[in-house]
Short mmCIF file of C-alpha atoms in Angstrom, two decimals:
data_model
loop_
_atom_site.label_atom_id
_atom_site.label_comp_id
_atom_site.label_asym_id
_atom_site.label_seq_id
_atom_site.Cartn_x
_atom_site.Cartn_y
_atom_site.Cartn_z
CA UNK A 1 35.42 74.53 24.96
CA UNK A 2 33.58 72.36 27.35
CA UNK A 3 35.98 72.91 30.06
CA UNK A 4 35.90 76.26 30.02
CA UNK A 5 31.92 76.12 29.33
CA UNK A 6 31.69 74.35 32.20
CA UNK A 7 34.27 76.20 34.87
CA UNK A 8 31.93 79.36 33.80
CA UNK A 9 28.92 77.37 34.99
CA UNK A 10 29.98 76.41 37.98
CA UNK A 11 31.76 79.91 38.96
CA UNK A 12 28.06 81.09 38.08
CA UNK A 13 26.37 78.82 40.08
CA UNK A 14 29.01 78.61 42.66
CA UNK A 15 28.64 82.83 43.06
CA UNK A 16 24.75 82.95 43.02
CA UNK A 17 23.22 80.17 44.30
CA UNK A 18 25.78 78.95 47.19
CA UNK A 19 25.53 75.07 46.12
CA UNK A 20 29.04 73.41 45.48
CA UNK A 21 30.51 74.87 48.92
CA UNK A 22 29.94 71.00 50.25
CA UNK A 23 31.86 70.01 47.01
CA UNK A 24 34.32 72.23 47.74
CA UNK A 25 35.05 70.96 50.76
CA UNK A 26 35.37 67.75 49.80
CA UNK A 27 37.87 68.30 46.97
CA UNK A 28 39.86 70.49 49.70
CA UNK A 29 40.39 67.41 51.61
CA UNK A 30 40.98 65.34 48.69
CA UNK A 31 43.59 67.20 47.39
CA UNK A 32 46.08 67.97 50.63
CA UNK A 33 47.97 64.86 50.22
CA UNK A 34 48.53 65.71 46.68
CA UNK A 35 49.22 70.07 47.68
CA UNK A 36 51.28 68.56 50.40
CA UNK A 37 53.47 66.60 48.51
CA UNK A 38 53.83 69.02 45.22
CA UNK A 39 54.76 71.30 48.25
CA UNK A 40 58.40 69.41 49.91
CA UNK A 41 60.73 70.16 47.68
CA UNK A 42 60.16 73.70 47.97
CA UNK A 43 59.84 73.59 51.43
CA UNK A 44 63.20 71.10 51.25
CA UNK A 45 65.65 74.09 49.75
CA UNK A 46 63.88 77.02 51.63
CA UNK A 47 64.52 74.89 54.88
CA UNK A 48 67.81 73.90 53.97
CA UNK A 49 68.93 77.63 52.90
CA UNK A 50 67.86 78.91 56.61
CA UNK A 51 69.26 75.56 57.93
CA UNK A 52 73.14 76.50 56.78
CA UNK A 53 73.02 80.30 57.03
CA UNK A 54 71.69 79.82 60.68
CA UNK A 55 74.45 77.05 61.68
CA UNK A 56 77.14 79.79 59.92
CA UNK A 57 75.36 82.15 61.62
CA UNK A 58 75.24 80.82 64.92
CA UNK A 59 79.05 79.91 64.35
CA UNK A 60 80.32 83.60 63.85
CA UNK A 61 78.22 84.72 66.80
CA UNK A 62 79.55 81.65 69.02
CA UNK A 63 83.38 83.08 67.74
CA UNK A 64 82.94 86.47 69.02
CA UNK A 65 81.10 85.44 72.15
CA UNK A 66 84.33 83.38 72.92
CA UNK A 67 86.28 86.53 72.18
CA UNK A 68 84.30 88.59 74.49
CA UNK A 69 84.42 85.39 77.34
CA UNK A 70 88.97 85.70 76.75
CA UNK A 71 88.90 89.89 77.25
CA UNK A 72 86.12 89.73 79.66
CA UNK A 73 88.38 87.12 81.13
CA UNK A 74 91.74 89.13 81.19
CA UNK A 75 90.62 92.03 82.51
CA UNK A 76 88.14 90.22 84.62
CA UNK A 77 92.59 88.55 85.53
CA UNK A 78 93.83 92.22 85.62
CA UNK A 79 91.55 93.40 88.14
CA UNK A 80 91.99 90.32 90.76
CA UNK A 81 95.31 90.35 89.82
CA UNK A 82 95.66 94.53 90.75
CA UNK A 83 92.49 94.05 93.60
CA UNK A 84 95.19 91.64 95.43
CA UNK A 85 98.63 93.04 94.36
CA UNK A 86 96.68 97.02 95.62
CA UNK A 87 95.44 94.71 99.11
CA UNK A 88 99.26 93.37 99.73
CA UNK A 89 100.55 96.92 99.31
CA UNK A 90 98.26 98.34 101.25
CA UNK A 91 98.40 96.04 104.26
CA UNK A 92 102.70 96.97 103.41
CA UNK A 93 102.35 100.66 104.31
CA UNK A 94 100.67 100.21 107.50
CA UNK A 95 103.30 97.31 107.61
CA UNK A 96 105.65 100.53 106.89
CA UNK A 97 103.92 102.56 109.22
CA UNK A 98 104.33 100.86 112.21
CA UNK A 99 108.12 99.69 111.78
CA UNK A 100 110.16 102.34 113.92
CA UNK A 101 112.98 102.93 110.98
CA UNK A 102 113.15 103.05 107.79
CA UNK A 103 112.26 101.13 104.54
CA UNK A 104 111.36 101.23 101.10
CA UNK A 105 109.03 99.13 98.71
CA UNK A 106 110.98 96.87 96.23
CA UNK A 107 109.96 94.04 93.13
CA UNK A 108 110.74 91.15 93.19
CA UNK A 109 112.37 90.83 89.30
CA UNK A 110 112.84 87.14 89.37
CA UNK A 111 114.65 83.97 91.16
CA UNK A 112 118.25 83.11 91.33
CA UNK A 113 119.48 80.76 88.57
CA UNK A 114 121.23 78.52 90.37
CA UNK A 115 118.54 76.48 91.77
CA UNK A 116 120.35 74.41 95.23
CA UNK A 117 120.15 77.91 97.09
CA UNK A 118 116.96 80.08 97.73
CA UNK A 119 117.47 83.66 96.35
CA UNK A 120 115.12 86.37 94.85
CA UNK A 121 116.21 89.35 92.96
CA UNK A 122 114.77 92.68 93.70
CA UNK A 123 115.45 95.95 91.58
CA UNK A 124 116.99 98.18 94.00
CA UNK A 125 120.81 98.51 94.70
CA UNK A 126 123.47 100.41 95.40
CA UNK A 127 121.98 103.25 93.74
CA UNK A 128 119.46 103.04 96.33
CA UNK A 129 121.08 102.76 99.25
CA UNK A 130 120.42 99.29 99.86
CA UNK A 131 123.55 97.54 101.67
CA UNK A 132 124.48 94.15 102.39
CA UNK A 133 122.85 92.43 105.74
CA UNK A 134 120.21 94.95 105.29
CA UNK A 135 116.10 92.59 106.29
CA UNK A 136 113.77 91.75 103.83
CA UNK A 137 109.91 91.60 104.88
CA UNK A 138 106.47 91.77 103.60
CA UNK A 139 103.49 92.58 106.10
CA UNK A 140 103.07 89.25 107.57
CA UNK A 141 107.06 88.68 109.17
CA UNK A 142 110.58 87.83 107.02
CA UNK A 143 111.59 87.06 104.09
CA UNK A 144 114.84 86.78 104.07
CA UNK A 145 118.47 89.05 104.55
CA UNK A 146 119.87 90.98 101.56
CA UNK A 147 123.26 88.95 100.43
CA UNK A 148 124.73 90.41 96.75
CA UNK A 149 124.38 93.87 96.49
CA UNK A 150 124.91 96.01 92.62
CA UNK A 151 124.35 99.16 91.35
CA UNK A 152 121.10 98.34 90.14
CA UNK A 153 119.30 94.85 91.90
CA UNK A 154 120.15 92.97 94.53
CA UNK A 155 120.81 89.33 95.95
CA UNK A 156 118.02 88.43 98.87
CA UNK A 157 118.11 85.50 100.41
CA UNK A 158 115.06 83.36 101.86
CA UNK A 159 115.14 82.78 105.18
CA UNK A 160 114.09 79.09 104.45
CA UNK A 161 117.62 78.50 102.50
CA UNK A 162 119.85 76.05 103.99
CA UNK A 163 122.59 78.35 104.50
CA UNK A 164 120.65 80.92 105.93
CA UNK A 165 120.31 81.21 110.37
CA UNK A 166 118.07 83.98 112.16
CA UNK A 167 117.92 83.70 116.14
CA UNK A 168 114.13 84.30 117.05
CA UNK A 169 112.37 83.59 120.77
CA UNK A 170 109.60 82.30 121.41
CA UNK A 171 106.41 84.85 121.87
CA UNK A 172 104.74 83.31 124.39
CA UNK A 173 107.67 81.89 126.92
CA UNK A 174 110.62 84.75 125.57
CA UNK A 175 112.37 81.00 124.96
CA UNK A 176 115.45 82.10 122.87
CA UNK A 177 117.49 79.95 119.83
CA UNK A 178 118.39 79.76 116.29
CA UNK A 179 116.07 78.63 113.05
CA UNK A 180 118.03 77.41 110.46
CA UNK A 181 116.57 76.49 106.61
CA UNK A 182 115.70 73.74 105.14
CA UNK A 183 116.25 74.48 101.89
CA UNK A 184 113.48 73.38 98.78
CA UNK A 185 111.43 72.01 101.14
CA UNK A 186 110.06 75.24 102.64
CA UNK A 187 110.32 74.83 106.11
CA UNK A 188 112.78 76.13 108.88
CA UNK A 189 114.65 74.08 111.99
CA UNK A 190 115.16 74.66 115.48
CA UNK A 191 118.09 72.62 116.14
CA UNK A 192 119.90 72.24 120.00
CA UNK A 193 116.65 72.46 121.50
CA UNK A 194 116.36 71.13 125.51
CA UNK A 195 114.16 68.43 125.81
CA UNK A 196 112.21 70.39 128.32
CA UNK A 197 112.51 73.32 127.32
CA UNK A 198 109.26 75.45 126.80
CA UNK A 199 107.70 75.80 122.90
CA UNK A 200 104.56 74.21 121.56
CA UNK A 201 102.75 73.41 118.50
CA UNK A 202 100.79 77.00 117.19
CA UNK A 203 104.39 79.05 119.15
CA UNK A 204 104.59 82.37 116.81
CA UNK A 205 108.59 82.68 116.94
CA UNK A 206 109.67 86.63 116.29
CA UNK A 207 113.53 87.88 115.73
CA UNK A 208 114.98 88.49 118.92
CA UNK A 209 116.83 90.81 117.72
CA UNK A 210 120.45 89.85 119.34
CA UNK A 211 122.15 89.65 115.86
CA UNK A 212 122.64 92.77 115.09
CA UNK A 213 119.99 92.71 111.82
CA UNK A 214 117.11 92.30 112.18
CA UNK A 215 115.42 94.59 114.91
CA UNK A 216 113.85 93.05 117.29
CA UNK A 217 109.60 91.68 117.19
CA UNK A 218 109.31 90.61 113.04
CA UNK A 219 107.63 87.62 112.90
CA UNK A 220 109.22 84.84 111.93
CA UNK A 221 107.91 81.75 111.63
CA UNK A 222 105.06 79.36 113.37
CA UNK A 223 105.52 76.54 115.03
CA UNK A 224 104.01 73.26 113.71
CA UNK A 225 105.66 70.12 114.89
CA UNK A 226 107.35 69.83 118.07
CA UNK A 227 110.04 65.95 118.21
CA UNK A 228 111.02 64.91 121.10
CA UNK A 229 114.15 63.01 120.53
CA UNK A 230 115.68 60.39 122.32
CA UNK A 231 119.22 62.36 122.41
CA UNK A 232 119.74 65.74 124.38
CA UNK A 233 118.07 67.89 122.11
CA UNK A 234 114.86 67.28 120.49
CA UNK A 235 113.63 68.89 117.00
CA UNK A 236 111.48 71.56 116.23
CA UNK A 237 109.56 72.48 113.11
CA UNK A 238 107.55 75.88 112.06
CA UNK A 239 106.40 76.93 108.42
CA UNK A 240 107.34 80.33 107.39
CA UNK A 241 104.90 82.89 108.14
CA UNK A 242 105.49 85.17 105.39
CA UNK A 243 104.91 85.12 101.80
CA UNK A 244 108.06 83.90 100.40
CA UNK A 245 107.49 82.85 97.52
CA UNK A 246 104.30 84.61 96.84
CA UNK A 247 104.19 88.13 96.68
CA UNK A 248 105.10 90.68 94.28
CA UNK A 249 106.57 93.40 96.61
CA UNK A 250 108.57 93.38 99.43
CA UNK A 251 110.20 96.48 101.97
CA UNK A 252 113.97 96.29 102.59
CA UNK A 253 114.66 97.95 106.51
CA UNK A 254 117.32 100.47 105.44
CA UNK A 255 118.88 100.64 108.98
CA UNK A 256 120.87 98.11 111.07
CA UNK A 257 119.80 97.52 114.87
CA UNK A 258 121.81 99.85 116.51
CA UNK A 259 123.44 97.69 119.07
CA UNK A 260 126.37 98.93 121.48
CA UNK A 261 129.85 98.87 119.69
CA UNK A 262 131.44 95.19 120.68
CA UNK A 263 134.96 96.25 123.05
CA UNK A 264 138.19 95.87 122.06
CA UNK A 265 139.81 92.67 122.18
CA UNK A 266 143.43 93.01 124.71
CA UNK A 267 146.36 92.15 122.17
CA UNK A 268 148.83 90.92 124.24
CA UNK A 269 152.41 93.10 124.10
CA UNK A 270 154.64 92.33 121.46
CA UNK A 271 157.73 91.57 122.69
CA UNK A 272 160.83 92.14 120.39
CA UNK A 273 163.67 89.72 119.83
CA UNK A 274 166.02 92.77 120.69
CA UNK A 275 164.78 94.19 123.40
CA UNK A 276 165.34 91.26 125.30
CA UNK A 277 167.44 91.16 128.48
CA UNK A 278 170.96 90.06 128.06
CA UNK A 279 171.60 86.77 129.35
CA UNK A 280 173.90 86.24 132.00
CA UNK A 281 176.18 83.01 132.83
CA UNK A 282 174.82 81.24 136.11
CA UNK A 283 177.46 81.84 139.58
CA UNK A 284 179.47 78.85 139.82
CA UNK A 285 178.19 77.70 143.71
CA UNK A 286 180.85 78.37 146.61
CA UNK A 287 183.28 75.98 146.85
CA UNK A 288 184.61 74.13 150.58
CA UNK A 289 188.01 76.01 151.47
CA UNK A 290 191.00 74.37 151.26
CA UNK A 291 192.65 72.98 153.89
CA UNK A 292 195.71 74.85 155.17
CA UNK A 293 199.48 73.91 155.92
CA UNK A 294 200.66 73.38 159.55
CA UNK A 295 201.45 75.27 161.67
CA UNK A 296 205.08 75.86 161.76
CA UNK A 297 205.83 73.76 158.22
CA UNK A 298 208.40 75.28 155.65
CA UNK A 299 207.17 76.64 153.45
CA UNK A 300 207.91 75.68 149.54
CA UNK A 301 208.71 76.94 146.54
CA UNK A 302 205.65 76.17 144.58
CA UNK A 303 204.06 77.35 141.42
CA UNK A 304 200.35 77.43 141.28
CA UNK A 305 197.73 78.11 139.20
CA UNK A 306 195.84 81.70 139.78
CA UNK A 307 191.86 81.74 138.79
CA UNK A 308 192.67 84.35 135.64
CA UNK A 309 194.79 81.22 134.50
CA UNK A 310 198.30 82.85 135.76
CA UNK A 311 200.78 80.86 137.25
CA UNK A 312 201.14 81.62 141.08
CA UNK A 313 204.56 83.36 142.04
CA UNK A 314 206.97 81.81 144.53
CA UNK A 315 205.44 82.08 148.60
CA UNK A 316 201.99 83.36 146.82
CA UNK A 317 199.64 80.81 148.45
CA UNK A 318 197.47 78.93 145.88
CA UNK A 319 194.04 78.98 148.05
CA UNK A 320 191.50 79.68 145.61
CA UNK A 321 188.75 81.84 147.88
CA UNK A 322 186.51 80.25 150.08
CA UNK A 323 183.63 82.18 147.58
CA UNK A 324 184.05 82.27 144.00
CA UNK A 325 183.45 86.00 142.50
CA UNK A 326 180.78 86.32 139.89
CA UNK A 327 182.28 87.90 136.59
CA UNK A 328 181.20 90.66 134.46
CA UNK A 329 178.36 90.25 132.62
CA UNK A 330 180.19 89.31 128.49
CA UNK A 331 178.80 91.86 124.95
CA UNK A 332 176.45 90.14 123.09
CA UNK A 333 177.60 87.11 120.77
CA UNK A 334 181.35 86.40 122.35
CA UNK A 335 181.94 83.91 125.11
CA UNK A 336 182.92 83.94 127.79
CA UNK A 337 185.31 82.16 129.81
CA UNK A 338 184.76 80.81 132.90
CA UNK A 339 186.47 81.06 136.46
CA UNK A 340 188.53 77.70 136.26
CA UNK A 341 188.13 75.83 139.39
CA UNK A 342 191.05 75.11 142.69
CA UNK A 343 192.19 71.97 142.92
CA UNK A 344 192.36 70.73 145.94
CA UNK A 345 195.02 68.19 145.40
CA UNK A 346 197.79 69.92 147.69
CA UNK A 347 200.91 71.68 146.74
CA UNK A 348 203.80 69.44 145.76
CA UNK A 349 207.33 70.66 145.95
CA UNK A 350 208.01 71.59 141.97
CA UNK A 351 205.33 70.35 140.68
CA UNK A 352 203.38 72.93 138.55
CA UNK A 353 199.01 72.32 137.98
CA UNK A 354 197.59 72.56 134.88
CA UNK A 355 195.22 75.14 133.65
CA UNK A 356 191.70 73.75 133.18
CA UNK A 357 190.30 75.16 129.25
CA UNK A 358 188.54 77.76 129.05
CA UNK A 359 184.47 76.65 129.13
CA UNK A 360 181.88 78.40 126.46
CA UNK A 361 178.77 79.57 128.18
#
């Protein structure tokens, strides 16, 4: 009751007279630290709740922003890819319009399975009139050549394959040569180049069209290295101008280079053994005439052998003619007796000269 009466009196005096304003300020100043200490637990609890709520909110916002960033990055990448693809397609269309031959666009599906070769597979096949040997290019130059054809796909051997070669010509000087691939290095070699050949670093190599496959004037490579070796030939290295391993779309040239047909080789006449001429025996050389008997000598009865092997009768001269007769051509497959040479021995009385054996030709 006393405290209540004192409080009422103080309120009345302060409200009516204003005498306790200074006392109020002093009391507020003295009691402020105790008020702050009393409010600290409440402030701590409130701040702790705000901290955890704001942390979870921030985490959710960060995750939402990350998802948005990934989605926008994906869209940006797709947009960039589409822009690059559109630019490449525009260049292909421009190159297609400039080509003097018919061509069609193809898309690269995947690389070949053999890691030791440089080949790709495109989505055009025999049903699209793709055949072996057709050149494949892009907007910058030659990519390769069709080497295998399937109904719906085709295999293209790239220009940098170690088994691929293409005749080229230096655009500046007109020098002709052949470019070979170097495999996985992605470069090209000009082999068998003379030491004094007019070729420099930076020269552009184009197709010469002499092989009948590639149209003339297609860009192939740019010379990056020229070495003068000690032997008969130098070494020239080139960098392909086409996007060998970068682009997704290519052009397939649908017609070969029109060249006049090669002349047919002259075939040797076939000689049949059945039509060969028959072989005739070699004629004998003429023999010297036998000596004639002396004038007035009596004729003796002698028996001699004639040229045909029959014995001569008495009174018949055994002297052979001066020239041996040439026998007639015998039938094929039969032996022909050779005419016997007459004996040069003078005839003797009652002597018979034996007939020589027949000789088979």
